[in-house]
Amino acid sequence: MVPNDAIPNLRESKPQWLVADLRSDHAGETGAIWIYKGILLTTSEEVLKKFATDHLTTEQSHLEKIESFLDKKDRSVLIPLWKILGFLTGALPALIGPRAVFATISAVENFVVAHYQAQIQRLRNENIHPHISGVLQSCRDDEAQHEAEAASLISSQPSKLLRAWCRLVSVGSNAAVKLARMI
């Protein structure tokens, strides 16, 4: 049996910056789930269905972990918006085809890896909440694997239009994080 003091209190007091970051993580993982749901609802390509199904399971696990750290009152009130935007971020490229999906996922995950890494680094620098840092590291590692997998599946250099779409996705991800930290 594990002593009670060895089990981290997941709801313990956190600095406001961490609550804001966890709110953005919660919003992001919610959006990620809906990216994969968007892919699954719009594609007939088996390779995309398998890719999305596998990644959806991981993102659902991430969301559950983030929810364990964040009181409901501290979650983003814009969850319906994150679901819609996530769905569109998955569905639109899925209508075009696998290369568009893989480029989109690579762009999203590239952003997410850096986002998680910044949080992990701050937690380590401040020497606080090692359990949260460990969970975020695990999520970051999964996202890095998703990015590498998606990048390896892009069959050729993306077109200018697809590169522009991926830049839009990255800019949108950055804006969503800023907004989710506040609301």
GROMACS .gro file of C-alpha atoms in nm:
model
  183
    1MET     CA    1   0.000   0.000   0.000
    2VAL     CA    2   0.129   0.348  -0.092
    3PRO     CA    3   0.135   0.600   0.193
    4ASN     CA    4  -0.105   0.892   0.144
    5ASP     CA    5   0.179   1.146   0.147
    6ALA     CA    6   0.339   0.967  -0.154
    7ILE     CA    7   0.032   1.026  -0.370
    8PRO     CA    8   0.038   1.373  -0.526
    9ASN     CA    9  -0.262   1.594  -0.460
   10LEU     CA   10  -0.362   1.665  -0.818
   11ARG     CA   11  -0.581   1.959  -0.719
   12GLU     CA   12  -0.325   2.125  -0.492
   13SER     CA   13  -0.269   2.498  -0.518
   14LYS     CA   14  -0.100   2.606  -0.839
   15PRO     CA   15   0.037   2.940  -0.951
   16GLN     CA   16  -0.199   3.130  -1.182
   17TRP     CA   17   0.036   3.092  -1.481
   18LEU     CA   18   0.017   2.712  -1.443
   19VAL     CA   19  -0.363   2.714  -1.419
   20ALA     CA   20  -0.369   2.923  -1.737
   21ASP     CA   21  -0.128   2.684  -1.911
   22LEU     CA   22  -0.329   2.381  -1.802
   23ARG     CA   23  -0.645   2.553  -1.930
   24SER     CA   24  -0.474   2.595  -2.267
   25ASP     CA   25  -0.360   2.230  -2.257
   26HIS     CA   26  -0.715   2.119  -2.183
   27ALA     CA   27  -0.847   2.329  -2.470
   28GLY     CA   28  -0.573   2.197  -2.699
   29GLU     CA   29  -0.633   1.832  -2.618
   30THR     CA   30  -1.006   1.889  -2.669
   31GLY     CA   31  -0.929   2.043  -3.008
   32ALA     CA   32  -0.696   1.754  -3.094
   33ILE     CA   33  -0.970   1.501  -3.023
   34TRP     CA   34  -1.196   1.690  -3.259
   35ILE     CA   35  -0.926   1.710  -3.527
   36TYR     CA   36  -0.923   1.331  -3.538
   37LYS     CA   37  -1.303   1.311  -3.521
   38GLY     CA   38  -1.314   1.551  -3.817
   39ILE     CA   39  -1.080   1.328  -4.012
   40LEU     CA   40  -1.279   1.016  -3.925
   41LEU     CA   41  -1.611   1.174  -4.024
   42THR     CA   42  -1.493   1.298  -4.362
   43THR     CA   43  -1.247   1.045  -4.502
   44SER     CA   44  -1.297   0.716  -4.676
   45GLU     CA   45  -0.920   0.652  -4.690
   46GLU     CA   46  -0.828   0.352  -4.475
   47VAL     CA   47  -0.478   0.486  -4.402
   48LEU     CA   48  -0.632   0.803  -4.259
   49LYS     CA   49  -0.894   0.613  -4.061
   50LYS     CA   50  -0.627   0.402  -3.893
   51PHE     CA   51  -0.401   0.702  -3.832
   52ALA     CA   52  -0.686   0.907  -3.682
   53THR     CA   53  -0.821   0.621  -3.470
   54ASP     CA   54  -0.479   0.548  -3.320
   55HIS     CA   55  -0.407   0.913  -3.245
   56LEU     CA   56  -0.758   0.980  -3.113
   57THR     CA   57  -0.703   0.723  -2.839
   58THR     CA   58  -0.380   0.895  -2.732
   59GLU     CA   59  -0.538   1.241  -2.730
   60GLN     CA   60  -0.831   1.116  -2.520
   61SER     CA   61  -0.580   0.982  -2.269
   62HIS     CA   62  -0.401   1.318  -2.263
   63LEU     CA   63  -0.728   1.501  -2.201
   64GLU     CA   64  -0.811   1.276  -1.905
   65LYS     CA   65  -0.468   1.342  -1.753
   66ILE     CA   66  -0.497   1.719  -1.795
   67GLU     CA   67  -0.850   1.713  -1.649
   68SER     CA   68  -0.711   1.548  -1.335
   69PHE     CA   69  -0.505   1.865  -1.267
   70LEU     CA   70  -0.766   2.127  -1.350
   71ASP     CA   71  -1.082   2.213  -1.160
   72LYS     CA   72  -1.388   2.241  -1.384
   73LYS     CA   73  -1.420   2.608  -1.291
   74ASP     CA   74  -1.073   2.669  -1.439
   75ARG     CA   75  -1.143   2.516  -1.781
   76SER     CA   76  -1.190   2.729  -2.089
   77VAL     CA   77  -1.543   2.851  -2.143
   78LEU     CA   78  -1.470   2.835  -2.516
   79ILE     CA   79  -1.471   2.453  -2.534
   80PRO     CA   80  -1.749   2.453  -2.799
   81LEU     CA   81  -1.532   2.679  -3.017
   82TRP     CA   82  -1.225   2.455  -2.971
   83LYS     CA   83  -1.435   2.155  -3.079
   84ILE     CA   84  -1.557   2.331  -3.394
   85LEU     CA   85  -1.213   2.461  -3.488
   86GLY     CA   86  -1.057   2.122  -3.417
   87PHE     CA   87  -1.317   1.950  -3.632
   88LEU     CA   88  -1.251   2.189  -3.921
   89THR     CA   89  -0.873   2.150  -3.883
   90GLY     CA   90  -0.917   1.776  -3.932
   91ALA     CA   91  -1.209   1.764  -4.176
   92LEU     CA   92  -1.088   2.019  -4.432
   93PRO     CA   93  -0.754   1.851  -4.508
   94ALA     CA   94  -0.921   1.507  -4.496
   95LEU     CA   95  -1.144   1.619  -4.784
   96ILE     CA   96  -0.827   1.688  -4.984
   97GLY     CA   97  -0.638   1.371  -4.899
   98PRO     CA   98  -0.370   1.202  -4.690
   99ARG     CA   99  -0.084   1.438  -4.775
  100ALA     CA  100  -0.289   1.739  -4.655
  101VAL     CA  101  -0.383   1.556  -4.333
  102PHE     CA  102  -0.027   1.450  -4.257
  103ALA     CA  103   0.110   1.799  -4.325
  104THR     CA  104  -0.159   1.950  -4.101
  105ILE     CA  105  -0.090   1.707  -3.818
  106SER     CA  106   0.283   1.767  -3.851
  107ALA     CA  107   0.224   2.144  -3.821
  108VAL     CA  108  -0.010   2.108  -3.523
  109GLU     CA  109   0.215   1.866  -3.338
  110ASN     CA  110   0.525   2.073  -3.404
  111PHE     CA  111   0.352   2.362  -3.228
  112VAL     CA  112   0.224   2.141  -2.943
  113VAL     CA  113   0.566   1.990  -2.871
  114ALA     CA  114   0.715   2.339  -2.827
  115HIS     CA  115   0.413   2.448  -2.618
  116TYR     CA  116   0.449   2.156  -2.377
  117GLN     CA  117   0.828   2.190  -2.365
  118ALA     CA  118   0.804   2.553  -2.250
  119GLN     CA  119   0.571   2.451  -1.965
  120ILE     CA  120   0.793   2.160  -1.862
  121GLN     CA  121   1.096   2.386  -1.858
  122ARG     CA  122   0.923   2.648  -1.642
  123LEU     CA  123   0.803   2.385  -1.394
  124ARG     CA  124   1.156   2.249  -1.370
  125ASN     CA  125   1.312   2.594  -1.340
  126GLU     CA  126   1.075   2.681  -1.056
  127ASN     CA  127   1.117   2.333  -0.905
  128ILE     CA  128   0.742   2.287  -0.856
  129HIS     CA  129   0.483   2.022  -0.939
  130PRO     CA  130   0.715   1.743  -1.058
  131HIS     CA  131   0.416   1.511  -1.111
  132ILE     CA  132   0.254   1.758  -1.352
  133SER     CA  133   0.588   1.808  -1.526
  134GLY     CA  134   0.622   1.432  -1.569
  135VAL     CA  135   0.275   1.397  -1.718
  136LEU     CA  136   0.336   1.690  -1.952
  137GLN     CA  137   0.666   1.529  -2.056
  138SER     CA  138   0.483   1.207  -2.138
  139CYS     CA  139   0.224   1.399  -2.342
  140ARG     CA  140   0.502   1.596  -2.517
  141ASP     CA  141   0.679   1.273  -2.608
  142ASP     CA  142   0.358   1.128  -2.756
  143GLU     CA  143   0.302   1.446  -2.957
  144ALA     CA  144   0.660   1.434  -3.085
  145GLN     CA  145   0.598   1.077  -3.204
  146HIS     CA  146   0.277   1.191  -3.377
  147GLU     CA  147   0.468   1.471  -3.549
  148ALA     CA  148   0.745   1.238  -3.663
  149GLU     CA  149   0.495   0.983  -3.792
  150ALA     CA  150   0.294   1.246  -3.981
  151ALA     CA  151   0.609   1.402  -4.128
  152SER     CA  152   0.729   1.059  -4.245
  153LEU     CA  153   0.398   0.998  -4.423
  154ILE     CA  154   0.403   1.316  -4.631
  155SER     CA  155   0.484   1.169  -4.971
  156SER     CA  156   0.637   1.478  -5.129
  157GLN     CA  157   0.717   1.843  -5.068
  158PRO     CA  158   0.390   2.020  -4.980
  159SER     CA  159   0.259   2.269  -5.235
  160LYS     CA  160   0.263   2.642  -5.166
  161LEU     CA  161  -0.106   2.628  -5.082
  162LEU     CA  162  -0.056   2.343  -4.835
  163ARG     CA  163   0.240   2.523  -4.676
  164ALA     CA  164   0.023   2.835  -4.641
  165TRP     CA  165  -0.250   2.623  -4.477
  166CYS     CA  166   0.005   2.479  -4.234
  167ARG     CA  167   0.128   2.830  -4.145
  168LEU     CA  168  -0.235   2.928  -4.082
  169VAL     CA  169  -0.277   2.623  -3.859
  170SER     CA  170   0.035   2.719  -3.661
  171VAL     CA  171  -0.073   3.082  -3.624
  172GLY     CA  172  -0.422   2.968  -3.527
  173SER     CA  173  -0.280   2.728  -3.268
  174ASN     CA  174  -0.075   3.007  -3.115
  175ALA     CA  175  -0.376   3.240  -3.104
  176ALA     CA  176  -0.592   2.965  -2.951
  177VAL     CA  177  -0.338   2.909  -2.673
  178LYS     CA  178  -0.328   3.280  -2.592
  179LEU     CA  179  -0.707   3.300  -2.582
  180ALA     CA  180  -0.750   2.977  -2.383
  181ARG     CA  181  -0.501   3.099  -2.121
  182MET     CA  182  -0.734   3.394  -2.057
  183ILE     CA  183  -1.081   3.249  -2.108
   0.00000   0.00000   0.00000
